[in-house]
XYZ file of C-alpha atoms in Angstrom:
410
model
C 73.108 -3.035 -202.094
C 69.879 -4.148 -200.894
C 66.449 -2.104 -200.670
C 64.468 -1.103 -196.951
C 60.636 -1.382 -197.249
C 59.252 2.094 -196.780
C 56.934 1.242 -194.037
C 58.719 -1.003 -191.412
C 62.870 -0.613 -192.973
C 62.930 -4.845 -193.706
C 65.259 -5.982 -196.452
C 63.308 -6.220 -199.535
C 64.053 -9.985 -200.578
C 60.916 -11.417 -202.778
C 59.919 -9.868 -206.280
C 56.537 -8.909 -206.848
C 56.361 -8.110 -210.650
C 59.443 -7.562 -212.701
C 58.554 -5.556 -215.866
C 61.915 -4.622 -216.674
C 63.670 -1.091 -217.999
C 61.129 1.673 -218.353
C 60.852 5.257 -218.499
C 58.833 6.865 -216.357
C 55.156 6.849 -217.318
C 54.018 10.225 -217.041
C 57.399 12.091 -219.050
C 55.694 12.306 -222.759
C 58.107 13.138 -225.746
C 58.349 16.756 -227.244
C 58.858 15.938 -231.815
C 61.690 17.860 -231.129
C 63.384 15.000 -229.211
C 62.098 11.911 -230.664
C 66.722 11.838 -231.740
C 67.880 12.216 -227.878
C 68.365 9.868 -225.475
C 65.188 8.527 -222.926
C 66.342 7.571 -219.412
C 65.248 3.894 -218.420
C 64.600 2.690 -214.782
C 64.054 -1.060 -213.421
C 60.498 -1.280 -213.061
C 60.390 -4.275 -210.510
C 57.738 -4.582 -207.529
C 58.840 -6.308 -204.044
C 56.609 -7.583 -201.331
C 58.289 -6.663 -197.580
C 57.906 -10.166 -196.046
C 57.007 -8.489 -193.071
C 54.070 -6.172 -193.338
C 53.792 -7.616 -196.738
C 53.993 -3.563 -198.561
C 53.674 -4.294 -202.112
C 56.380 -1.473 -203.494
C 58.661 -0.238 -205.818
C 62.594 0.998 -204.834
C 63.002 4.805 -205.206
C 65.040 6.120 -208.386
C 63.733 9.519 -208.759
C 62.884 12.187 -206.606
C 58.880 13.404 -206.084
C 60.142 16.767 -207.312
C 61.402 15.433 -210.454
C 58.383 13.388 -211.389
C 56.001 16.369 -210.363
C 57.609 19.300 -211.616
C 55.737 19.402 -215.275
C 52.610 16.418 -214.741
C 50.336 16.218 -217.878
C 47.515 14.560 -215.645
C 44.584 16.911 -215.055
C 42.196 15.288 -213.140
C 38.753 17.644 -215.083
C 39.275 15.720 -218.255
C 37.289 12.732 -217.118
C 33.600 13.567 -217.152
C 33.127 10.356 -214.759
C 35.846 11.029 -212.294
C 34.628 14.681 -211.609
C 30.713 12.605 -211.392
C 32.267 10.709 -208.617
C 34.400 13.405 -206.729
C 31.003 15.625 -206.849
C 29.066 12.689 -205.077
C 31.691 12.197 -203.071
C 31.026 16.146 -201.398
C 27.467 15.193 -201.523
C 27.795 12.112 -199.325
C 30.760 13.368 -196.834
C 29.214 17.058 -196.449
C 26.098 15.324 -195.112
C 27.961 12.441 -193.349
C 30.140 14.805 -191.296
C 27.402 17.544 -191.162
C 29.941 19.787 -193.185
C 28.843 23.570 -193.477
C 30.609 27.486 -193.284
C 32.398 26.966 -189.769
C 34.126 23.481 -190.849
C 37.821 23.285 -193.233
C 38.155 20.478 -195.036
C 42.141 19.641 -196.596
C 42.787 17.880 -200.065
C 46.174 16.378 -200.269
C 47.163 15.921 -204.193
C 44.088 18.030 -204.845
C 45.302 18.552 -208.928
C 43.659 20.821 -210.862
C 40.386 21.600 -208.132
C 38.585 18.562 -209.785
C 36.771 17.876 -206.653
C 37.496 21.091 -204.249
C 35.230 22.932 -206.483
C 32.019 21.296 -205.152
C 33.029 22.395 -201.715
C 33.791 25.917 -202.895
C 30.275 25.923 -203.816
C 28.442 24.494 -200.674
C 30.734 27.382 -199.227
C 32.520 24.747 -196.857
C 36.221 26.763 -196.353
C 38.862 24.230 -198.198
C 42.879 23.839 -198.533
C 44.622 21.712 -201.960
C 47.690 21.144 -201.871
C 49.023 20.069 -204.849
C 52.944 19.666 -205.110
C 52.905 20.180 -209.396
C 52.591 24.050 -210.091
C 51.504 23.632 -213.361
C 48.634 21.625 -212.227
C 48.336 23.903 -208.792
C 47.546 26.918 -211.175
C 44.248 25.682 -213.107
C 43.026 25.082 -209.614
C 43.770 28.221 -207.894
C 42.468 30.098 -211.603
C 38.923 28.181 -210.324
C 39.426 30.210 -207.283
C 40.390 27.688 -205.200
C 43.308 28.488 -202.672
C 46.180 25.670 -203.176
C 49.646 25.530 -201.942
C 51.779 23.713 -204.027
C 54.134 22.087 -202.026
C 54.706 18.219 -200.889
C 52.952 17.115 -198.132
C 54.569 15.558 -194.928
C 55.198 16.371 -190.983
C 57.188 19.759 -191.884
C 54.278 21.624 -193.749
C 51.394 19.997 -191.109
C 53.412 22.152 -188.231
C 53.861 25.288 -190.459
C 49.404 24.573 -191.121
C 48.978 23.583 -187.463
C 51.328 26.949 -186.227
C 48.432 28.456 -188.388
C 45.506 26.926 -186.951
C 44.433 25.126 -189.577
C 43.617 21.536 -188.705
C 41.109 19.809 -190.664
C 37.640 18.396 -189.949
C 37.947 16.224 -193.269
C 41.214 15.551 -194.036
C 40.808 13.795 -197.674
C 42.934 11.948 -200.584
C 42.104 10.538 -203.779
C 45.294 8.233 -205.363
C 47.551 9.782 -203.621
C 48.768 7.304 -200.514
C 50.344 5.303 -203.355
C 52.631 8.570 -204.803
C 54.259 9.215 -201.268
C 58.106 7.841 -201.273
C 58.046 8.905 -197.730
C 55.302 6.664 -196.457
C 56.049 6.937 -192.816
C 56.534 10.960 -193.170
C 53.162 11.183 -195.176
C 51.172 9.792 -192.285
C 52.197 11.157 -189.551
C 51.914 14.452 -191.300
C 48.273 13.496 -191.654
C 48.108 12.720 -187.995
C 49.102 16.124 -186.669
C 46.754 18.187 -189.105
C 43.912 16.358 -188.599
C 41.791 18.022 -185.722
C 41.102 15.859 -182.885
C 37.824 14.738 -183.768
C 38.332 15.198 -187.698
C 38.188 12.526 -189.945
C 40.512 11.215 -192.929
C 39.278 9.472 -196.404
C 41.687 7.702 -198.670
C 41.340 6.183 -201.655
C 44.006 4.184 -203.915
C 43.580 0.942 -206.037
C 43.105 -1.531 -203.844
C 45.502 -4.477 -204.635
C 43.372 -7.522 -204.323
C 41.978 -5.763 -207.565
C 45.184 -5.710 -209.342
C 46.392 -9.160 -208.437
C 42.608 -10.969 -209.119
C 42.488 -9.098 -212.830
C 45.761 -8.596 -213.474
C 46.619 -4.984 -213.426
C 49.863 -5.165 -213.438
C 49.958 -1.799 -215.905
C 48.987 0.328 -212.918
C 52.507 -0.370 -211.887
C 54.858 2.769 -212.742
C 57.225 4.773 -211.306
C 55.225 7.291 -209.265
C 53.222 5.154 -207.879
C 55.755 3.983 -205.083
C 53.541 1.369 -202.926
C 50.473 -0.879 -203.625
C 48.082 -1.370 -200.782
C 45.576 -4.078 -199.096
C 43.396 -3.422 -196.328
C 45.519 -5.161 -194.579
C 48.532 -3.304 -194.726
C 46.940 0.138 -194.571
C 45.746 -0.492 -191.566
C 48.999 -1.213 -190.233
C 50.544 1.575 -190.983
C 47.740 4.314 -189.679
C 47.747 2.128 -186.890
C 51.610 2.521 -186.860
C 50.754 6.713 -186.454
C 47.649 6.542 -183.904
C 45.317 6.716 -186.521
C 42.092 3.527 -186.879
C 40.847 2.916 -189.759
C 36.932 2.653 -189.208
C 35.092 2.289 -191.663
C 35.669 0.987 -195.123
C 34.241 1.156 -198.621
C 34.169 -0.379 -201.673
C 34.710 2.120 -205.258
C 34.815 1.164 -208.945
C 36.768 3.466 -209.652
C 40.333 2.636 -211.328
C 39.324 -1.131 -211.678
C 38.550 -1.386 -208.176
C 39.584 1.128 -205.398
C 39.242 1.206 -201.507
C 37.869 3.908 -199.821
C 38.505 4.139 -195.931
C 37.799 6.233 -193.065
C 40.417 7.112 -190.524
C 40.561 8.584 -187.298
C 42.625 9.679 -183.988
C 43.058 6.107 -182.373
C 41.510 7.423 -179.071
C 38.577 8.805 -180.642
C 35.568 6.926 -179.206
C 33.300 8.378 -181.309
C 33.249 6.430 -185.022
C 33.029 2.590 -184.325
C 34.345 -0.098 -186.287
C 32.050 -1.321 -188.928
C 31.346 -4.978 -190.246
C 32.993 -4.137 -193.478
C 36.208 -3.585 -192.190
C 36.288 -7.649 -191.211
C 34.704 -8.426 -194.232
C 37.293 -7.403 -196.981
C 39.642 -8.586 -194.688
C 38.333 -11.566 -194.892
C 38.413 -11.666 -198.460
C 42.040 -10.649 -198.745
C 42.497 -13.492 -196.331
C 40.912 -16.135 -198.610
C 42.707 -14.309 -201.848
C 46.499 -15.286 -199.976
C 47.164 -11.535 -199.137
C 48.167 -12.255 -195.584
C 51.015 -14.994 -196.319
C 53.437 -14.582 -198.954
C 53.060 -17.256 -201.872
C 49.750 -15.610 -203.122
C 52.263 -12.694 -203.812
C 55.169 -14.929 -205.778
C 52.509 -16.091 -208.221
C 51.542 -12.673 -209.719
C 54.321 -12.676 -212.485
C 53.126 -16.141 -214.243
C 50.042 -13.982 -214.793
C 51.459 -11.066 -215.833
C 53.279 -12.802 -218.592
C 50.279 -14.390 -219.750
C 48.857 -11.411 -220.126
C 51.381 -9.963 -222.114
C 51.330 -13.273 -224.321
C 47.512 -12.752 -225.139
C 48.199 -9.010 -226.137
C 50.626 -9.420 -228.291
C 48.725 -12.220 -230.153
C 46.151 -10.478 -230.506
C 47.750 -6.976 -232.298
C 50.179 -9.476 -234.518
C 47.092 -11.217 -236.234
C 45.112 -8.118 -236.748
C 48.574 -6.877 -238.509
C 48.971 -9.767 -240.604
C 45.157 -9.585 -241.489
C 46.050 -6.509 -242.797
C 43.396 -4.930 -239.843
C 44.697 -1.490 -238.303
C 44.648 -1.308 -234.530
C 44.753 2.586 -232.889
C 44.626 3.702 -229.094
C 42.420 5.632 -227.267
C 43.977 7.530 -224.227
C 47.887 8.502 -223.368
C 47.258 7.207 -219.527
C 50.090 6.272 -217.140
C 49.168 2.989 -217.121
C 49.055 1.702 -220.805
C 52.973 3.576 -220.920
C 53.585 0.655 -218.835
C 51.513 -1.907 -221.224
C 53.261 -0.883 -223.843
C 56.757 -0.270 -222.587
C 56.665 -4.151 -220.760
C 54.642 -5.858 -223.825
C 57.013 -3.896 -226.575
C 54.291 -2.591 -228.280
C 55.310 0.541 -231.115
C 53.865 1.881 -233.883
C 54.116 -0.994 -236.272
C 51.400 -3.019 -234.475
C 49.644 0.426 -232.247
C 49.634 3.109 -235.502
C 49.150 5.842 -233.373
C 47.050 7.161 -229.986
C 44.379 9.732 -229.058
C 43.635 11.666 -226.102
C 41.261 14.382 -225.055
C 43.951 16.414 -222.847
C 44.793 19.109 -225.209
C 48.556 19.183 -222.734
C 49.355 15.565 -224.431
C 48.210 15.918 -228.306
C 51.317 16.585 -230.462
C 53.315 14.575 -228.103
C 54.885 10.683 -228.023
C 54.274 8.215 -225.227
C 57.261 7.848 -223.564
C 59.392 4.729 -224.770
C 57.769 3.644 -227.516
C 57.160 6.832 -229.117
C 53.688 6.654 -230.387
C 52.668 9.659 -231.317
C 49.413 11.117 -229.347
C 46.360 12.956 -231.862
C 43.374 14.458 -230.770
C 39.842 12.299 -230.904
C 39.297 13.918 -234.595
C 41.699 11.230 -236.370
C 39.445 8.454 -235.541
C 36.940 9.352 -237.701
C 39.832 10.367 -240.243
C 41.542 7.282 -240.321
C 38.429 4.783 -239.315
C 40.717 1.652 -237.687
C 39.388 -1.563 -237.647
C 40.393 -1.601 -233.781
C 40.759 0.660 -231.186
C 42.564 -0.279 -227.983
C 41.662 1.409 -225.003
C 44.546 2.248 -223.115
C 42.474 3.390 -219.795
C 40.685 0.648 -219.581
C 39.131 1.992 -216.244
C 36.809 4.358 -218.606
C 35.671 1.752 -221.349
C 32.146 2.719 -220.517
C 32.872 6.151 -220.865
C 35.056 6.277 -224.020
C 32.692 3.566 -225.852
C 29.605 6.227 -225.367
C 31.948 9.061 -226.185
C 33.180 7.112 -229.668
C 30.287 5.147 -230.287
C 29.772 6.091 -234.000
C 33.464 4.055 -234.486
C 30.890 1.223 -234.799
C 28.902 2.226 -237.856
C 32.440 1.667 -239.530
C 32.651 -1.462 -238.006
C 35.263 -0.758 -235.674
C 35.740 -2.734 -232.416
C 36.900 -1.970 -228.822
C 39.253 -3.726 -227.219
C 40.448 -4.071 -223.430
C 43.541 -5.578 -223.078
C 43.733 -6.412 -219.074
C 43.448 -9.159 -217.069
C 43.257 -10.950 -220.754
C 42.351 -9.221 -224.472
C 38.381 -8.765 -224.671
C 37.041 -7.718 -227.965
C 34.640 -5.660 -227.925
C 30.878 -4.819 -230.319
């Protein structure tokens, strides 16, 4: 049966990238589960020839994916700083105060709302993963543990809890029912309110070959061109956009109700749309050529790892991010080529990466085994990570970044 586009319902016929079969990227394996089976799903992305939305088919429900989520935003110091700067900026820009109301969608462990709380600005988090939401509540941040959509939006409207500021960072891609989610945002936003959303920019994904950001909980991949169509369809208007360095290059969009005349379209909108058009994102051929770049990246990583092994060098990983699990499963990299990886999150330590079963340790193991190379799996945090383990250079260790092609850094 042919899948339909999750936005415009056009039958999907064109493959953007086929990464084979892969387990859920955040379903880490316990030591007692290593001799048990794992479920693998097709990791094939499609591009709609009508709206040009890049997307995955849905194989698991969000409830199953997020029932015991192991990503806690507060473990990245650079991400915390990004959140703090955002709160300072948006508070001033929108003149938010104790009479305002902020709602964050996919609020995780309260990494961002804690800064609104410190400013005494009322805020509500909506986070479907109960184990993560409970951490936010422990910080004194009101958090609803439900999936957001029209139904929850209507409940909040009935309670007179509409948002002056509605925000979401890296959530839009995680939504299987895109139309329900955006329609819900329209309802819960005050007539004078604004929305800000951050998400990885498809232009960067394509130009930097960031195929490892494709995984089963990321249902959609957005250009400004396509996300503008989605919002307009639901009576919302994007009036400004900013480029962000996070996650390998992201967009932060600003939106309001379509009939809100207070906000004039910023010149940056036309500029970024033109950049996308110049890169071919407004027509189909550029999307169909992406797979060739993905295959080249795979060969580059395998060539490096095999050569290091033949030379008797040891290679280990840093981080256990979802993107790393996509990369290693697609490339077929197991512990014979990557001995282990480390992660600062205690929730991941002692577990094994899904599919490839590479063990995860605390970062202190690096200083015991003194590897020759450290492969940085969350390459978007490479500066932060290289600073954290800078002492590794003392024994001659070098850092490796796999995307868009292997780079060995001093």
